[in-house]
Amino acid sequence: MHRLSTGIPRLDEQLDGGLLAGRLTVVVGATGIGKTQLGLQFSEAGTEQEGRRGIVFDMTARGDSQCHIEYAQRMFGRKLVVAETAAKPALDSFFAEGRDYADYLHIFDRRGKRVTRRDLDFDAWHDWQAELTARLAVAIAFFYGNFSQGVRRAVIDGIEPVGKPSDSIQLELFEYVYHQILRKEFDWVARDLFRERYAANAATIELHAYDHQQIGCLLLYTSAETMLEELIRRPLDEGDVLANANTIIQLGKVRDGNKLSRAMHIAKHRGSKASDEIVRFEIGERGIWLP
């Protein structure tokens, strides 16, 4: 099966050669542990392997930034092209020659807002639902446009901890993106985007066909647990995004004498050999590295 490099050679060795295309990989860990750096390294590895960097879909809704733009510039000298969220996709010029698709989309404007059903009253919950509906076309255009141009990696970041997955606005949007965009044949995604204009654009859509089974998805999932031992003990609930993932990479703190250090553990890697080791890692100017 086709494997995608994480951009970290020693981690690829731990993963029996890399991540499986056409499958979901979840990197889970607390805020600040290194998930975003790992995601950007995976995205950047697409330059060498597929000839195109991966894209970043940011669902952050809280006040602090995930720092994707700053990290990409510092780690790789890469300037992320930011997608507009307010404007509707320009379908008439969607396949215009020389068009440069944005590679970073922060889908929500509502920074500092709660994103779980238990924290919202009836009106606020339905306001979120209305915003999700309004932004779906933007999300579809972002993913489909990049995939039609040869991108084969998607990094999804910004999901916050939640007690019940069904209560999360962010997980609701992720489920749609994953099942209705990333794991759908290209022509069905195009139908959702172009709708009544699909027939008029069908020939051009066919010229931009891609195999969705070659696309790798890396979900960066923020946990309440900070210690790696706690993550390893964490049960997987039925319907939890972690339970449905092909590969789970846990990042957390471990006690090292009288101080804490960072370490990772591959909790699941279906259909492949994987190391059971707890491997310490560090974060440098170019991201995560395993000494």
PDB file of C-alpha atoms in Angstrom:
ATOM      1  CA  MET A   1       0.000   0.000   0.000  1.00  0.00           C
ATOM      2  CA  HIS A   2       1.113   3.541  -0.771  1.00  0.00           C
ATOM      3  CA  ARG A   3       2.765   5.189   2.215  1.00  0.00           C
ATOM      4  CA  LEU A   4       3.265   8.855   2.978  1.00  0.00           C
ATOM      5  CA  SER A   5       6.336  10.092   4.799  1.00  0.00           C
ATOM      6  CA  THR A   6       5.728  12.071   7.981  1.00  0.00           C
ATOM      7  CA  GLY A   7       8.762  14.208   7.177  1.00  0.00           C
ATOM      8  CA  ILE A   8      10.512  12.686  10.220  1.00  0.00           C
ATOM      9  CA  PRO A   9      12.697   9.769   9.060  1.00  0.00           C
ATOM     10  CA  ARG A  10      12.928   8.009  12.423  1.00  0.00           C
ATOM     11  CA  LEU A  11       9.174   8.265  12.912  1.00  0.00           C
ATOM     12  CA  ASP A  12       8.675   6.732   9.458  1.00  0.00           C
ATOM     13  CA  GLU A  13      10.821   3.802  10.637  1.00  0.00           C
ATOM     14  CA  GLN A  14       8.598   3.417  13.704  1.00  0.00           C
ATOM     15  CA  LEU A  15       5.566   3.362  11.346  1.00  0.00           C
ATOM     16  CA  ASP A  16       6.856   0.595   9.078  1.00  0.00           C
ATOM     17  CA  GLY A  17       7.668   3.086   6.311  1.00  0.00           C
ATOM     18  CA  GLY A  18       5.156   5.871   6.903  1.00  0.00           C
ATOM     19  CA  LEU A  19       1.435   6.597   7.038  1.00  0.00           C
ATOM     20  CA  LEU A  20      -1.078   4.858   4.795  1.00  0.00           C
ATOM     21  CA  ALA A  21      -2.679   6.949   2.070  1.00  0.00           C
ATOM     22  CA  GLY A  22      -6.463   6.849   2.016  1.00  0.00           C
ATOM     23  CA  ARG A  23      -6.610   6.403   5.784  1.00  0.00           C
ATOM     24  CA  LEU A  24      -7.124   8.615   8.823  1.00  0.00           C
ATOM     25  CA  THR A  25      -4.197   9.304  11.145  1.00  0.00           C
ATOM     26  CA  VAL A  26      -4.809  11.098  14.448  1.00  0.00           C
ATOM     27  CA  VAL A  27      -2.045  12.813  16.404  1.00  0.00           C
ATOM     28  CA  VAL A  28      -3.369  13.358  19.925  1.00  0.00           C
ATOM     29  CA  GLY A  29      -1.816  15.383  22.738  1.00  0.00           C
ATOM     30  CA  ALA A  30      -2.191  18.453  24.920  1.00  0.00           C
ATOM     31  CA  THR A  31      -1.765  22.042  23.766  1.00  0.00           C
ATOM     32  CA  GLY A  32       1.892  22.933  23.169  1.00  0.00           C
ATOM     33  CA  ILE A  33       3.212  19.364  22.907  1.00  0.00           C
ATOM     34  CA  GLY A  34       4.224  19.640  19.215  1.00  0.00           C
ATOM     35  CA  LYS A  35       1.197  18.528  17.181  1.00  0.00           C
ATOM     36  CA  THR A  36       1.178  21.558  14.878  1.00  0.00           C
ATOM     37  CA  GLN A  37       4.888  21.201  14.106  1.00  0.00           C
ATOM     38  CA  LEU A  38       4.395  17.524  13.240  1.00  0.00           C
ATOM     39  CA  GLY A  39       1.444  18.430  11.030  1.00  0.00           C
ATOM     40  CA  LEU A  40       3.469  21.008   9.115  1.00  0.00           C
ATOM     41  CA  GLN A  41       6.340  18.540   8.691  1.00  0.00           C
ATOM     42  CA  PHE A  42       3.906  16.024   7.201  1.00  0.00           C
ATOM     43  CA  SER A  43       2.542  18.713   4.905  1.00  0.00           C
ATOM     44  CA  GLU A  44       6.003  19.831   3.781  1.00  0.00           C
ATOM     45  CA  ALA A  45       7.078  16.236   3.046  1.00  0.00           C
ATOM     46  CA  GLY A  46       4.596  16.276   0.186  1.00  0.00           C
ATOM     47  CA  THR A  47       6.952  18.590  -1.739  1.00  0.00           C
ATOM     48  CA  GLU A  48       9.473  15.790  -2.192  1.00  0.00           C
ATOM     49  CA  GLN A  49       7.107  12.833  -2.382  1.00  0.00           C
ATOM     50  CA  GLU A  50       4.246  14.196  -4.534  1.00  0.00           C
ATOM     51  CA  GLY A  51       5.655  17.473  -5.796  1.00  0.00           C
ATOM     52  CA  ARG A  52       3.038  19.486  -3.847  1.00  0.00           C
ATOM     53  CA  ARG A  53       2.842  20.562  -0.216  1.00  0.00           C
ATOM     54  CA  GLY A  54      -0.151  19.531   1.814  1.00  0.00           C
ATOM     55  CA  ILE A  55      -2.890  21.926   2.898  1.00  0.00           C
ATOM     56  CA  VAL A  56      -3.889  23.053   6.396  1.00  0.00           C
ATOM     57  CA  PHE A  57      -7.521  23.297   7.507  1.00  0.00           C
ATOM     58  CA  ASP A  58      -7.726  25.122  10.842  1.00  0.00           C
ATOM     59  CA  MET A  59     -10.845  24.797  13.013  1.00  0.00           C
ATOM     60  CA  THR A  60      -9.543  26.848  15.947  1.00  0.00           C
ATOM     61  CA  ALA A  61     -12.331  28.769  17.648  1.00  0.00           C
ATOM     62  CA  ARG A  62     -10.677  29.761  20.919  1.00  0.00           C
ATOM     63  CA  GLY A  63      -8.679  32.941  21.503  1.00  0.00           C
ATOM     64  CA  ASP A  64      -5.109  31.730  21.078  1.00  0.00           C
ATOM     65  CA  SER A  65      -3.584  31.063  17.676  1.00  0.00           C
ATOM     66  CA  GLN A  66      -2.277  27.707  16.449  1.00  0.00           C
ATOM     67  CA  CYS A  67       0.678  29.629  14.903  1.00  0.00           C
ATOM     68  CA  HIS A  68       0.595  27.792  11.563  1.00  0.00           C
ATOM     69  CA  ILE A  69       1.734  30.841   9.598  1.00  0.00           C
ATOM     70  CA  GLU A  70       4.621  31.654  11.950  1.00  0.00           C
ATOM     71  CA  TYR A  71       5.744  28.020  12.252  1.00  0.00           C
ATOM     72  CA  ALA A  72       5.670  27.421   8.477  1.00  0.00           C
ATOM     73  CA  GLN A  73       7.760  30.534   7.864  1.00  0.00           C
ATOM     74  CA  ARG A  74      10.293  29.688  10.572  1.00  0.00           C
ATOM     75  CA  MET A  75      10.574  25.956   9.901  1.00  0.00           C
ATOM     76  CA  PHE A  76      10.580  25.903   6.098  1.00  0.00           C
ATOM     77  CA  GLY A  77      10.619  29.501   4.859  1.00  0.00           C
ATOM     78  CA  ARG A  78       7.106  28.752   3.592  1.00  0.00           C
ATOM     79  CA  LYS A  79       4.520  31.492   3.271  1.00  0.00           C
ATOM     80  CA  LEU A  80       1.071  30.016   3.731  1.00  0.00           C
ATOM     81  CA  VAL A  81      -1.490  31.421   1.293  1.00  0.00           C
ATOM     82  CA  VAL A  82      -4.573  32.213   3.363  1.00  0.00           C
ATOM     83  CA  ALA A  83      -8.010  31.453   1.915  1.00  0.00           C
ATOM     84  CA  GLU A  84     -10.901  33.888   2.199  1.00  0.00           C
ATOM     85  CA  THR A  85     -13.766  32.605   4.327  1.00  0.00           C
ATOM     86  CA  ALA A  86     -16.392  35.260   3.704  1.00  0.00           C
ATOM     87  CA  ALA A  87     -16.567  35.193  -0.100  1.00  0.00           C
ATOM     88  CA  LYS A  88     -18.446  32.460  -1.962  1.00  0.00           C
ATOM     89  CA  PRO A  89     -16.292  30.323  -4.304  1.00  0.00           C
ATOM     90  CA  ALA A  90     -15.975  31.838  -7.792  1.00  0.00           C
ATOM     91  CA  LEU A  91     -17.239  28.836  -9.746  1.00  0.00           C
ATOM     92  CA  ASP A  92     -17.149  30.522 -13.165  1.00  0.00           C
ATOM     93  CA  SER A  93     -13.345  30.850 -12.968  1.00  0.00           C
ATOM     94  CA  PHE A  94     -12.670  27.871 -10.719  1.00  0.00           C
ATOM     95  CA  PHE A  95     -10.325  26.117 -13.177  1.00  0.00           C
ATOM     96  CA  ALA A  96      -8.798  29.293 -14.624  1.00  0.00           C
ATOM     97  CA  GLU A  97      -5.288  28.722 -15.985  1.00  0.00           C
ATOM     98  CA  GLY A  98      -2.569  29.857 -13.607  1.00  0.00           C
ATOM     99  CA  ARG A  99      -4.908  30.117 -10.624  1.00  0.00           C
ATOM    100  CA  ASP A 100      -3.059  29.627  -7.349  1.00  0.00           C
ATOM    101  CA  TYR A 101      -5.210  27.928  -4.712  1.00  0.00           C
ATOM    102  CA  ALA A 102      -4.777  28.942  -1.086  1.00  0.00           C
ATOM    103  CA  ASP A 103      -3.182  26.290   1.127  1.00  0.00           C
ATOM    104  CA  TYR A 104      -4.404  27.493   4.542  1.00  0.00           C
ATOM    105  CA  LEU A 105      -8.029  27.935   5.598  1.00  0.00           C
ATOM    106  CA  HIS A 106      -9.123  29.076   9.057  1.00  0.00           C
ATOM    107  CA  ILE A 107     -12.793  28.262   8.705  1.00  0.00           C
ATOM    108  CA  PHE A 108     -14.206  30.055  11.786  1.00  0.00           C
ATOM    109  CA  ASP A 109     -14.166  33.769  12.601  1.00  0.00           C
ATOM    110  CA  ARG A 110     -15.653  33.338  16.036  1.00  0.00           C
ATOM    111  CA  ARG A 111     -12.473  33.233  18.109  1.00  0.00           C
ATOM    112  CA  GLY A 112     -13.028  32.895  21.831  1.00  0.00           C
ATOM    113  CA  LYS A 113     -16.401  31.183  21.378  1.00  0.00           C
ATOM    114  CA  ARG A 114     -17.472  27.927  23.001  1.00  0.00           C
ATOM    115  CA  VAL A 115     -17.835  25.036  20.582  1.00  0.00           C
ATOM    116  CA  THR A 116     -19.705  22.383  22.574  1.00  0.00           C
ATOM    117  CA  ARG A 117     -23.436  21.874  22.985  1.00  0.00           C
ATOM    118  CA  ARG A 118     -23.304  21.781  26.806  1.00  0.00           C
ATOM    119  CA  ASP A 119     -21.674  25.266  26.877  1.00  0.00           C
ATOM    120  CA  LEU A 120     -24.202  26.905  24.544  1.00  0.00           C
ATOM    121  CA  ASP A 121     -27.816  27.906  24.886  1.00  0.00           C
ATOM    122  CA  PHE A 122     -30.372  26.998  22.221  1.00  0.00           C
ATOM    123  CA  ASP A 123     -29.891  30.149  20.134  1.00  0.00           C
ATOM    124  CA  ALA A 124     -26.085  30.056  20.254  1.00  0.00           C
ATOM    125  CA  TRP A 125     -26.054  26.394  19.195  1.00  0.00           C
ATOM    126  CA  HIS A 126     -28.251  27.140  16.194  1.00  0.00           C
ATOM    127  CA  ASP A 127     -26.131  30.182  15.318  1.00  0.00           C
ATOM    128  CA  TRP A 128     -23.184  27.787  15.058  1.00  0.00           C
ATOM    129  CA  GLN A 129     -25.218  25.409  12.912  1.00  0.00           C
ATOM    130  CA  ALA A 130     -26.095  28.272  10.564  1.00  0.00           C
ATOM    131  CA  GLU A 131     -22.443  29.286  10.332  1.00  0.00           C
ATOM    132  CA  LEU A 132     -21.407  25.718   9.540  1.00  0.00           C
ATOM    133  CA  THR A 133     -23.935  25.522   6.727  1.00  0.00           C
ATOM    134  CA  ALA A 134     -22.757  28.852   5.312  1.00  0.00           C
ATOM    135  CA  ARG A 135     -19.112  27.774   5.354  1.00  0.00           C
ATOM    136  CA  LEU A 136     -19.487  24.334   3.779  1.00  0.00           C
ATOM    137  CA  ALA A 137     -19.125  25.624   0.217  1.00  0.00           C
ATOM    138  CA  VAL A 138     -15.895  27.400   1.196  1.00  0.00           C
ATOM    139  CA  ALA A 139     -14.534  24.199   2.759  1.00  0.00           C
ATOM    140  CA  ILE A 140     -15.493  22.049  -0.231  1.00  0.00           C
ATOM    141  CA  ALA A 141     -13.886  24.509  -2.666  1.00  0.00           C
ATOM    142  CA  PHE A 142     -10.702  24.633  -0.571  1.00  0.00           C
ATOM    143  CA  PHE A 143     -10.181  20.876  -0.498  1.00  0.00           C
ATOM    144  CA  TYR A 144     -11.463  20.081  -3.982  1.00  0.00           C
ATOM    145  CA  GLY A 145      -9.495  22.880  -5.637  1.00  0.00           C
ATOM    146  CA  ASN A 146      -6.225  21.721  -4.099  1.00  0.00           C
ATOM    147  CA  PHE A 147      -6.830  18.013  -4.741  1.00  0.00           C
ATOM    148  CA  SER A 148      -7.683  18.746  -8.374  1.00  0.00           C
ATOM    149  CA  GLN A 149      -4.272  20.441  -8.671  1.00  0.00           C
ATOM    150  CA  GLY A 150      -2.264  17.512  -7.290  1.00  0.00           C
ATOM    151  CA  VAL A 151      -2.232  18.025  -3.506  1.00  0.00           C
ATOM    152  CA  ARG A 152      -2.424  14.679  -1.691  1.00  0.00           C
ATOM    153  CA  ARG A 153      -2.122  15.647   1.980  1.00  0.00           C
ATOM    154  CA  ALA A 154      -4.551  17.365   4.336  1.00  0.00           C
ATOM    155  CA  VAL A 155      -3.734  18.487   7.870  1.00  0.00           C
ATOM    156  CA  ILE A 156      -6.757  19.297  10.039  1.00  0.00           C
ATOM    157  CA  ASP A 157      -6.014  21.185  13.241  1.00  0.00           C
ATOM    158  CA  GLY A 158      -7.722  23.026  16.061  1.00  0.00           C
ATOM    159  CA  ILE A 159     -10.121  20.464  17.555  1.00  0.00           C
ATOM    160  CA  GLU A 160     -10.570  21.125  21.254  1.00  0.00           C
ATOM    161  CA  PRO A 161     -11.223  18.591  24.053  1.00  0.00           C
ATOM    162  CA  VAL A 162     -14.852  17.630  24.580  1.00  0.00           C
ATOM    163  CA  GLY A 163     -16.645  15.211  26.882  1.00  0.00           C
ATOM    164  CA  LYS A 164     -18.970  13.731  24.259  1.00  0.00           C
ATOM    165  CA  PRO A 165     -17.872  13.823  20.593  1.00  0.00           C
ATOM    166  CA  SER A 166     -21.499  14.322  19.504  1.00  0.00           C
ATOM    167  CA  ASP A 167     -21.557  17.628  21.427  1.00  0.00           C
ATOM    168  CA  SER A 168     -18.725  19.219  19.436  1.00  0.00           C
ATOM    169  CA  ILE A 169     -19.299  21.660  16.571  1.00  0.00           C
ATOM    170  CA  GLN A 170     -15.730  21.033  15.404  1.00  0.00           C
ATOM    171  CA  LEU A 171     -16.083  17.254  15.321  1.00  0.00           C
ATOM    172  CA  GLU A 172     -19.377  17.592  13.477  1.00  0.00           C
ATOM    173  CA  LEU A 173     -17.608  19.602  10.769  1.00  0.00           C
ATOM    174  CA  PHE A 174     -14.681  17.167  10.704  1.00  0.00           C
ATOM    175  CA  GLU A 175     -17.030  14.224  10.153  1.00  0.00           C
ATOM    176  CA  TYR A 176     -18.503  16.004   7.145  1.00  0.00           C
ATOM    177  CA  VAL A 177     -15.112  16.960   5.707  1.00  0.00           C
ATOM    178  CA  TYR A 178     -13.670  13.495   6.174  1.00  0.00           C
ATOM    179  CA  HIS A 179     -16.565  11.405   4.886  1.00  0.00           C
ATOM    180  CA  GLN A 180     -18.097  13.767   2.292  1.00  0.00           C
ATOM    181  CA  ILE A 181     -14.926  15.350   0.847  1.00  0.00           C
ATOM    182  CA  LEU A 182     -11.752  13.416   1.644  1.00  0.00           C
ATOM    183  CA  ARG A 183     -13.274   9.956   1.216  1.00  0.00           C
ATOM    184  CA  LYS A 184     -15.577  10.687  -1.702  1.00  0.00           C
ATOM    185  CA  GLU A 185     -14.826  10.203  -5.418  1.00  0.00           C
ATOM    186  CA  PHE A 186     -13.785  13.460  -7.091  1.00  0.00           C
ATOM    187  CA  ASP A 187     -16.918  13.774  -9.217  1.00  0.00           C
ATOM    188  CA  TRP A 188     -19.231  13.511  -6.196  1.00  0.00           C
ATOM    189  CA  VAL A 189     -17.273  16.247  -4.406  1.00  0.00           C
ATOM    190  CA  ALA A 190     -17.526  18.364  -7.568  1.00  0.00           C
ATOM    191  CA  ARG A 191     -21.292  17.787  -7.644  1.00  0.00           C
ATOM    192  CA  ASP A 192     -21.599  19.144  -4.094  1.00  0.00           C
ATOM    193  CA  LEU A 193     -19.587  22.207  -5.070  1.00  0.00           C
ATOM    194  CA  PHE A 194     -20.965  23.053  -8.534  1.00  0.00           C
ATOM    195  CA  ARG A 195     -24.529  21.758  -8.018  1.00  0.00           C
ATOM    196  CA  GLU A 196     -26.676  23.074 -10.904  1.00  0.00           C
ATOM    197  CA  ARG A 197     -23.510  24.097 -12.782  1.00  0.00           C
ATOM    198  CA  TYR A 198     -22.047  20.595 -12.672  1.00  0.00           C
ATOM    199  CA  ALA A 199     -23.236  19.524 -16.127  1.00  0.00           C
ATOM    200  CA  ALA A 200     -21.763  22.621 -17.763  1.00  0.00           C
ATOM    201  CA  ASN A 201     -18.388  21.941 -16.114  1.00  0.00           C
ATOM    202  CA  ALA A 202     -18.403  18.122 -16.329  1.00  0.00           C
ATOM    203  CA  ALA A 203     -15.743  17.885 -19.056  1.00  0.00           C
ATOM    204  CA  THR A 204     -13.321  20.161 -17.192  1.00  0.00           C
ATOM    205  CA  ILE A 205     -13.996  18.331 -13.923  1.00  0.00           C
ATOM    206  CA  GLU A 206     -13.073  15.050 -15.625  1.00  0.00           C
ATOM    207  CA  LEU A 207      -9.783  16.589 -16.798  1.00  0.00           C
ATOM    208  CA  HIS A 208      -8.967  17.331 -13.144  1.00  0.00           C
ATOM    209  CA  ALA A 209      -9.805  13.850 -11.844  1.00  0.00           C
ATOM    210  CA  TYR A 210      -7.893  12.508  -8.832  1.00  0.00           C
ATOM    211  CA  ASP A 211      -7.870   9.315  -6.776  1.00  0.00           C
ATOM    212  CA  HIS A 212      -9.200  10.034  -3.293  1.00  0.00           C
ATOM    213  CA  GLN A 213      -7.588   6.803  -2.065  1.00  0.00           C
ATOM    214  CA  GLN A 214      -4.185   8.467  -2.493  1.00  0.00           C
ATOM    215  CA  ILE A 215      -4.992  11.317  -0.099  1.00  0.00           C
ATOM    216  CA  GLY A 216      -3.605  11.208   3.434  1.00  0.00           C
ATOM    217  CA  CYS A 217      -5.411  12.937   6.305  1.00  0.00           C
ATOM    218  CA  LEU A 218      -3.630  13.929   9.502  1.00  0.00           C
ATOM    219  CA  LEU A 219      -5.978  15.095  12.264  1.00  0.00           C
ATOM    220  CA  LEU A 220      -4.389  16.996  15.151  1.00  0.00           C
ATOM    221  CA  TYR A 221      -6.578  16.367  18.177  1.00  0.00           C
ATOM    222  CA  THR A 222      -6.108  18.295  21.426  1.00  0.00           C
ATOM    223  CA  SER A 223      -6.482  16.187  24.562  1.00  0.00           C
ATOM    224  CA  ALA A 224      -7.179  17.150  28.146  1.00  0.00           C
ATOM    225  CA  GLU A 225      -4.434  14.711  29.234  1.00  0.00           C
ATOM    226  CA  THR A 226      -0.875  16.058  29.311  1.00  0.00           C
ATOM    227  CA  MET A 227       1.048  12.977  30.489  1.00  0.00           C
ATOM    228  CA  LEU A 228       1.732  10.238  27.960  1.00  0.00           C
ATOM    229  CA  GLU A 229       0.863   7.578  30.514  1.00  0.00           C
ATOM    230  CA  GLU A 230      -2.633   9.068  30.842  1.00  0.00           C
ATOM    231  CA  LEU A 231      -3.092   9.028  27.061  1.00  0.00           C
ATOM    232  CA  ILE A 232      -2.027   5.389  26.837  1.00  0.00           C
ATOM    233  CA  ARG A 233      -4.609   4.457  29.496  1.00  0.00           C
ATOM    234  CA  ARG A 234      -7.371   6.467  27.821  1.00  0.00           C
ATOM    235  CA  PRO A 235     -10.299   4.240  26.723  1.00  0.00           C
ATOM    236  CA  LEU A 236     -11.658   4.619  23.185  1.00  0.00           C
ATOM    237  CA  ASP A 237     -15.405   5.186  23.122  1.00  0.00           C
ATOM    238  CA  GLU A 238     -17.571   3.819  20.332  1.00  0.00           C
ATOM    239  CA  GLY A 239     -17.964   6.579  17.763  1.00  0.00           C
ATOM    240  CA  ASP A 240     -14.914   8.448  19.041  1.00  0.00           C
ATOM    241  CA  VAL A 241     -12.733   9.717  16.196  1.00  0.00           C
ATOM    242  CA  LEU A 242      -9.800   7.905  17.826  1.00  0.00           C
ATOM    243  CA  ALA A 243     -11.646   4.591  17.699  1.00  0.00           C
ATOM    244  CA  ASN A 244     -12.226   5.015  13.958  1.00  0.00           C
ATOM    245  CA  ALA A 245      -8.679   6.085  13.054  1.00  0.00           C
ATOM    246  CA  ASN A 246      -6.308   3.785  11.192  1.00  0.00           C
ATOM    247  CA  THR A 247      -3.283   5.187  13.035  1.00  0.00           C
ATOM    248  CA  ILE A 248      -3.002   6.963  16.390  1.00  0.00           C
ATOM    249  CA  ILE A 249       0.180   8.731  17.470  1.00  0.00           C
ATOM    250  CA  GLN A 250       0.141   9.958  21.061  1.00  0.00           C
ATOM    251  CA  LEU A 251       2.333  12.857  22.202  1.00  0.00           C
ATOM    252  CA  GLY A 252       2.762  13.623  25.895  1.00  0.00           C
ATOM    253  CA  LYS A 253       5.068  14.386  28.782  1.00  0.00           C
ATOM    254  CA  VAL A 254       7.040  11.702  30.620  1.00  0.00           C
ATOM    255  CA  ARG A 255       8.918  12.011  33.875  1.00  0.00           C
ATOM    256  CA  ASP A 256      12.672  12.013  33.416  1.00  0.00           C
ATOM    257  CA  GLY A 257      14.253  12.134  36.867  1.00  0.00           C
ATOM    258  CA  ASN A 258      13.292  15.458  38.422  1.00  0.00           C
ATOM    259  CA  LYS A 259      12.008  17.006  35.164  1.00  0.00           C
ATOM    260  CA  LEU A 260       9.586  16.287  32.356  1.00  0.00           C
ATOM    261  CA  SER A 261      10.439  15.567  28.735  1.00  0.00           C
ATOM    262  CA  ARG A 262       8.411  14.921  25.573  1.00  0.00           C
ATOM    263  CA  ALA A 263       7.721  11.429  24.241  1.00  0.00           C
ATOM    264  CA  MET A 264       5.508   9.695  21.693  1.00  0.00           C
ATOM    265  CA  HIS A 265       3.822   6.322  21.408  1.00  0.00           C
ATOM    266  CA  ILE A 266       2.143   4.673  18.416  1.00  0.00           C
ATOM    267  CA  ALA A 267      -1.093   3.403  19.937  1.00  0.00           C
ATOM    268  CA  LYS A 268      -2.509   1.971  16.716  1.00  0.00           C
ATOM    269  CA  HIS A 269      -1.320   1.359  13.141  1.00  0.00           C
ATOM    270  CA  ARG A 270      -3.731  -1.054  11.471  1.00  0.00           C
ATOM    271  CA  GLY A 271      -2.356  -3.376   8.811  1.00  0.00           C
ATOM    272  CA  SER A 272       1.278  -2.537   9.568  1.00  0.00           C
ATOM    273  CA  LYS A 273       4.091  -3.332  11.896  1.00  0.00           C
ATOM    274  CA  ALA A 274       4.679  -0.572  14.419  1.00  0.00           C
ATOM    275  CA  SER A 275       7.032  -0.024  17.302  1.00  0.00           C
ATOM    276  CA  ASP A 276       5.640  -0.407  20.822  1.00  0.00           C
ATOM    277  CA  GLU A 277       8.416   1.791  22.180  1.00  0.00           C
ATOM    278  CA  ILE A 278       7.887   5.023  24.031  1.00  0.00           C
ATOM    279  CA  VAL A 279      10.216   7.281  22.066  1.00  0.00           C
ATOM    280  CA  ARG A 280      11.474  10.597  23.372  1.00  0.00           C
ATOM    281  CA  PHE A 281      11.484  13.533  20.991  1.00  0.00           C
ATOM    282  CA  GLU A 282      12.575  17.156  20.965  1.00  0.00           C
ATOM    283  CA  ILE A 283      11.401  20.258  19.139  1.00  0.00           C
ATOM    284  CA  GLY A 284      13.912  22.378  17.259  1.00  0.00           C
ATOM    285  CA  GLU A 285      13.872  25.098  14.620  1.00  0.00           C
ATOM    286  CA  ARG A 286      12.742  22.593  11.966  1.00  0.00           C
ATOM    287  CA  GLY A 287      10.123  20.942  14.132  1.00  0.00           C
ATOM    288  CA  ILE A 288      10.064  17.546  15.843  1.00  0.00           C
ATOM    289  CA  TRP A 289      13.115  15.301  15.754  1.00  0.00           C
ATOM    290  CA  LEU A 290      13.897  11.998  17.413  1.00  0.00           C
ATOM    291  CA  PRO A 291      17.417  11.940  18.886  1.00  0.00           C
TER     292      PRO A 291
END
